[in-house]
Amino acid sequence: MNSLHVAFTRQQSLYQLLAERQIQERRLELARLQEQMATGRRVNRPSDDPSAYATSQALRQLAQRYDQHERTLALGRAWLAATEDALATLVDLFNSAYEEGLRMATETAATADRATTANVLEKRLQAVLDQLNARHNGEYLFAGTRTTTQPFQLSGATVVYNGNNQTRLQEILPGLQIALNLPGNEVWEIDENGDGTPDFTLTEAWQDLINALRADDTNQIQAAMARLDAARNHLLDRIAQVGEITRRLSMAETELQDARLRLETQRSQLEDADFAEVAVKLQRNQLSLEATLQVTSRLLQTSLLNYLAP
């Protein structure tokens, strides 16, 4: 009897161990399915699907790079908009100066009127310098990479450039960099002959007209206006250059949006749960757990007498 009782007890313990293991497995599976329903994701941790999880994490890191590129593009657009505004204001100033010069470029223009116009233009020279020293978010637009140093300063009758000729390269797409700024020397200096050597500057062209008006010399005024016109066209070319950079940013934004859509689609295929499928599995698992609990309960209630019964 004792040996029979021992055998029975061992068998009961084995049944109980197996039952507890099955219950634990079903509860874990039930918790996993409930998590999928709650998060909407099939893969929430490495153990769910090691390969899919690793790929998903790599895609998340790539998505973070895309986020950075989007921020760079937004900052670049704002910088270029401020640059275009400053250049457009300079064009307006040079248009105004040209119109003033045109009125004074005739033989009938009075000496006093020319002197008055020269004084007006001299005062407006500060407005030109203000635009050359324009800033965006506290940084100088036309200073090259020396964005914390005022690039243009008036030293006596001479304007001095304190910036450099370096561009600010920014990565706007993986592996693609673009210069978002126009160094001050490219804006200020004018290569009229196209030989790669600056012939004069914006401020020199402006000052030439002032000097010609004070000299009361019609031919000199007309020559100064030719330079002023060249300076104005130079500024228009710089505006077109900014427009081209802006166009490239727009193309990069479109490409980035397409890349992000492809990435999100791929990540969704790896991570996202099929709600209908999960719901069916969840219901099936709940029923299986309930059945296991009922069977286990009956097994554990079996007595030695039941075991001995014929």
XYZ file of C-alpha atoms in Angstrom:
310
model
C 0.000 0.000 0.000
C 2.780 2.362 0.813
C 4.525 1.733 -2.507
C 1.234 2.222 -4.296
C 0.665 5.460 -2.479
C 4.145 6.652 -3.369
C 3.605 5.820 -7.029
C 0.294 7.614 -6.982
C 1.804 10.668 -5.341
C 4.619 10.778 -7.871
C 2.180 10.491 -10.727
C 0.042 13.245 -9.259
C 3.106 15.477 -8.900
C 4.080 14.797 -12.512
C 0.557 15.631 -13.714
C 0.608 18.789 -11.644
C 4.019 19.847 -12.988
C 2.973 19.253 -16.594
C -0.319 21.034 -16.038
C 1.353 24.050 -14.449
C 3.791 24.226 -17.336
C 0.978 24.137 -19.889
C -0.960 26.769 -17.973
C 2.112 29.006 -17.748
C 2.804 28.651 -21.483
C -0.780 29.499 -22.373
C -0.820 32.468 -20.044
C 2.412 33.779 -21.563
C 0.993 33.338 -25.057
C -2.227 35.041 -23.941
C -0.234 37.985 -22.508
C 1.763 38.233 -25.748
C -1.401 38.342 -27.848
C -3.007 40.878 -25.534
C 0.091 43.062 -25.877
C -0.130 42.806 -29.658
C -3.751 43.928 -29.520
C -2.868 46.825 -27.212
C 0.212 48.050 -29.128
C -0.840 47.086 -32.637
C 2.631 45.577 -33.119
C 3.524 41.951 -33.751
C 7.140 42.505 -32.681
C 7.617 44.273 -29.369
C 10.870 42.661 -28.169
C 13.682 40.538 -29.609
C 12.138 37.280 -28.419
C 9.007 37.887 -30.539
C 10.997 37.590 -33.779
C 14.780 38.139 -33.496
C 15.374 38.734 -37.196
C 12.417 41.092 -37.652
C 13.310 42.946 -34.453
C 16.911 43.553 -35.608
C 15.749 44.791 -39.012
C 13.107 46.968 -37.377
C 15.668 48.602 -35.088
C 17.892 49.370 -38.081
C 14.916 50.979 -39.807
C 14.181 53.043 -36.692
C 17.740 54.363 -36.707
C 17.363 55.255 -40.376
C 14.083 57.021 -39.556
C 15.940 59.115 -36.973
C 18.421 60.147 -39.670
C 15.469 61.114 -41.866
C 14.134 63.225 -38.989
C 17.462 65.053 -38.819
C 17.455 65.613 -42.568
C 13.939 67.060 -42.360
C 15.073 69.480 -39.658
C 18.088 70.432 -41.785
C 15.853 71.053 -44.790
C 13.490 73.231 -42.741
C 16.398 75.263 -41.358
C 17.894 75.520 -44.826
C 14.648 76.805 -46.303
C 14.403 79.474 -43.608
C 18.023 80.507 -44.173
C 17.542 80.755 -47.928
C 14.318 82.735 -47.511
C 16.154 85.255 -45.308
C 18.995 85.376 -47.848
C 16.589 86.029 -50.701
C 14.852 88.777 -48.714
C 18.173 90.541 -48.067
C 19.202 90.265 -51.713
C 15.805 91.514 -52.899
C 16.114 94.544 -50.609
C 19.569 95.242 -52.067
C 18.098 95.056 -55.576
C 15.441 97.591 -54.547
C 18.126 99.917 -53.173
C 20.191 99.663 -56.364
C 17.096 100.170 -58.512
C 16.347 103.331 -56.564
C 19.950 104.551 -56.891
C 19.882 103.852 -60.622
C 16.683 105.866 -61.031
C 18.245 108.734 -59.077
C 21.325 108.584 -61.280
C 19.239 108.458 -64.423
C 17.602 111.754 -63.503
C 20.992 113.320 -62.872
C 22.711 111.895 -65.991
C 21.453 114.610 -68.358
C 23.262 117.812 -69.254
C 20.324 119.814 -67.934
C 20.663 118.453 -64.374
C 21.609 121.210 -61.934
C 24.819 121.023 -59.934
C 22.914 121.578 -56.674
C 20.494 118.775 -57.490
C 23.388 116.435 -58.176
C 24.995 117.359 -54.873
C 21.719 116.779 -53.030
C 21.287 113.389 -54.706
C 24.846 112.466 -53.744
C 24.077 113.258 -50.110
C 20.924 111.131 -50.245
C 22.826 108.187 -51.723
C 25.573 108.559 -49.151
C 23.021 108.172 -46.378
C 21.468 105.184 -48.128
C 24.868 103.485 -48.246
C 24.267 102.506 -44.633
C 21.102 100.709 -45.722
C 23.188 98.750 -48.232
C 25.627 97.791 -45.475
C 22.733 96.803 -43.234
C 21.546 94.277 -45.807
C 25.057 92.965 -46.390
C 25.189 92.478 -42.617
C 21.712 90.927 -42.454
C 21.239 88.166 -39.891
C 19.001 85.167 -39.434
C 18.517 83.692 -35.966
C 21.487 85.699 -34.740
C 23.872 84.554 -37.494
C 25.193 86.730 -40.311
C 23.964 85.568 -43.704
C 26.900 86.791 -45.780
C 29.926 85.984 -43.610
C 30.900 82.587 -45.007
C 31.435 80.334 -41.987
C 32.242 83.246 -39.652
C 28.588 83.715 -38.866
C 29.163 85.353 -35.483
C 31.410 88.112 -36.884
C 29.963 91.168 -38.624
C 31.198 90.685 -42.185
C 31.070 94.233 -43.586
C 32.406 97.296 -41.852
C 32.961 100.849 -43.022
C 36.527 101.951 -42.343
C 36.743 105.599 -43.311
C 35.502 105.688 -46.899
C 36.335 102.011 -47.490
C 34.159 98.980 -46.867
C 36.080 96.000 -45.459
C 34.963 92.370 -45.638
C 35.728 90.386 -42.467
C 34.061 87.124 -43.452
C 35.573 84.274 -45.469
C 34.813 82.515 -48.734
C 33.742 79.234 -47.122
C 30.345 77.626 -47.660
C 28.280 75.890 -44.982
C 27.755 72.340 -46.178
C 24.734 70.502 -44.811
C 23.686 66.891 -45.396
C 20.127 67.010 -46.727
C 19.891 63.339 -47.759
C 21.994 60.318 -46.810
C 25.324 60.917 -48.557
C 24.231 64.195 -50.181
C 25.601 67.529 -48.988
C 24.733 70.986 -50.272
C 25.993 74.516 -49.600
C 23.138 76.551 -48.166
C 24.861 79.934 -47.917
C 26.359 82.518 -50.238
C 29.699 83.735 -48.857
C 29.839 87.512 -48.583
C 32.597 87.872 -51.160
C 30.399 86.184 -53.796
C 27.635 88.695 -53.105
C 29.815 91.761 -52.690
C 32.430 91.288 -55.430
C 31.521 91.654 -59.108
C 33.414 89.932 -61.896
C 32.193 92.049 -64.786
C 34.566 90.515 -67.350
C 33.946 86.924 -66.308
C 37.659 86.193 -65.960
C 37.447 84.997 -62.366
C 38.915 88.198 -60.947
C 36.670 90.737 -59.172
C 36.554 94.082 -61.024
C 34.730 96.059 -58.329
C 32.332 95.660 -55.444
C 28.739 96.613 -54.776
C 29.739 99.386 -52.427
C 32.381 100.682 -54.848
C 29.774 100.911 -57.604
C 27.532 102.825 -55.183
C 30.336 105.128 -54.121
C 31.350 105.735 -57.765
C 27.932 107.263 -58.449
C 28.185 109.453 -55.350
C 31.623 110.682 -56.437
C 30.466 111.304 -60.013
C 27.480 113.341 -58.822
C 29.693 115.472 -56.612
C 32.117 115.945 -59.487
C 29.178 117.235 -61.518
C 30.491 115.283 -64.509
C 27.836 113.851 -66.843
C 30.158 111.350 -68.524
C 31.422 110.147 -65.150
C 27.840 109.790 -63.926
C 26.930 107.693 -66.952
C 29.987 105.472 -66.459
C 29.114 105.044 -62.785
C 25.568 104.084 -63.721
C 26.903 101.351 -66.030
C 28.686 99.866 -63.011
C 25.572 100.313 -60.905
C 23.566 98.438 -63.510
C 26.158 95.648 -63.521
C 25.916 95.488 -59.730
C 22.130 95.231 -59.932
C 22.333 92.403 -62.480
C 24.900 90.684 -60.281
C 22.441 90.752 -57.376
C 19.697 89.358 -59.597
C 22.023 86.489 -60.527
C 22.595 85.791 -56.833
C 18.837 85.679 -56.268
C 18.577 83.153 -59.109
C 21.355 81.156 -57.447
C 19.385 81.071 -54.204
C 16.318 79.989 -56.157
C 18.259 77.072 -57.624
C 19.421 75.946 -54.189
C 15.838 76.200 -52.942
C 14.684 74.079 -55.882
C 17.224 71.408 -54.957
C 15.946 71.452 -51.390
C 12.402 70.916 -52.674
C 13.574 67.937 -54.719
C 15.372 66.547 -51.665
C 12.209 66.983 -49.572
C 10.188 65.013 -52.117
C 12.794 62.265 -52.248
C 12.957 62.156 -48.455
C 9.185 61.863 -48.181
C 9.202 58.969 -50.662
C 12.047 57.263 -48.781
C 10.226 57.681 -45.480
C 7.047 56.184 -46.964
C 8.999 53.157 -48.199
C 10.673 52.816 -44.806
C 7.397 53.026 -42.881
C 5.823 50.468 -45.208
C 8.710 48.068 -44.676
C 8.685 48.611 -40.927
C 4.919 48.132 -40.804
C 5.229 44.809 -42.605
C 7.785 43.684 -40.037
C 6.193 45.046 -36.874
C 2.475 45.552 -37.252
C 0.033 42.950 -36.086
C -2.892 41.622 -38.119
C -5.730 42.521 -35.752
C -8.155 39.976 -37.206
C -5.601 37.191 -36.947
C -4.564 38.219 -33.427
C -8.203 38.384 -32.311
C -8.812 34.810 -33.525
C -5.656 33.548 -31.825
C -6.546 35.419 -28.653
C -9.986 33.829 -28.459
C -8.562 30.395 -29.265
C -5.883 30.787 -26.598
C -8.396 31.883 -23.978
C -10.561 28.850 -24.669
C -7.509 26.583 -24.572
C -6.415 28.069 -21.240
C -9.877 27.596 -19.753
C -9.970 23.987 -20.951
C -6.515 23.318 -19.512
C -7.553 24.769 -16.171
C -10.669 22.574 -16.059
C -8.756 19.413 -16.958
C -6.030 20.196 -14.457
C -8.571 20.815 -11.741
C -10.200 17.422 -12.309
C -6.833 15.640 -12.382
C -5.691 17.215 -9.156
C -8.969 16.200 -7.462
C -8.412 12.517 -8.253
C -7.976 10.521 -5.046
C -6.178 7.307 -4.303
C -9.512 5.513 -4.204
C -10.232 6.735 -7.747
C -6.880 5.398 -8.722
C -7.653 1.976 -7.165
C -11.158 1.750 -8.531
C -11.637 -0.980 -11.162
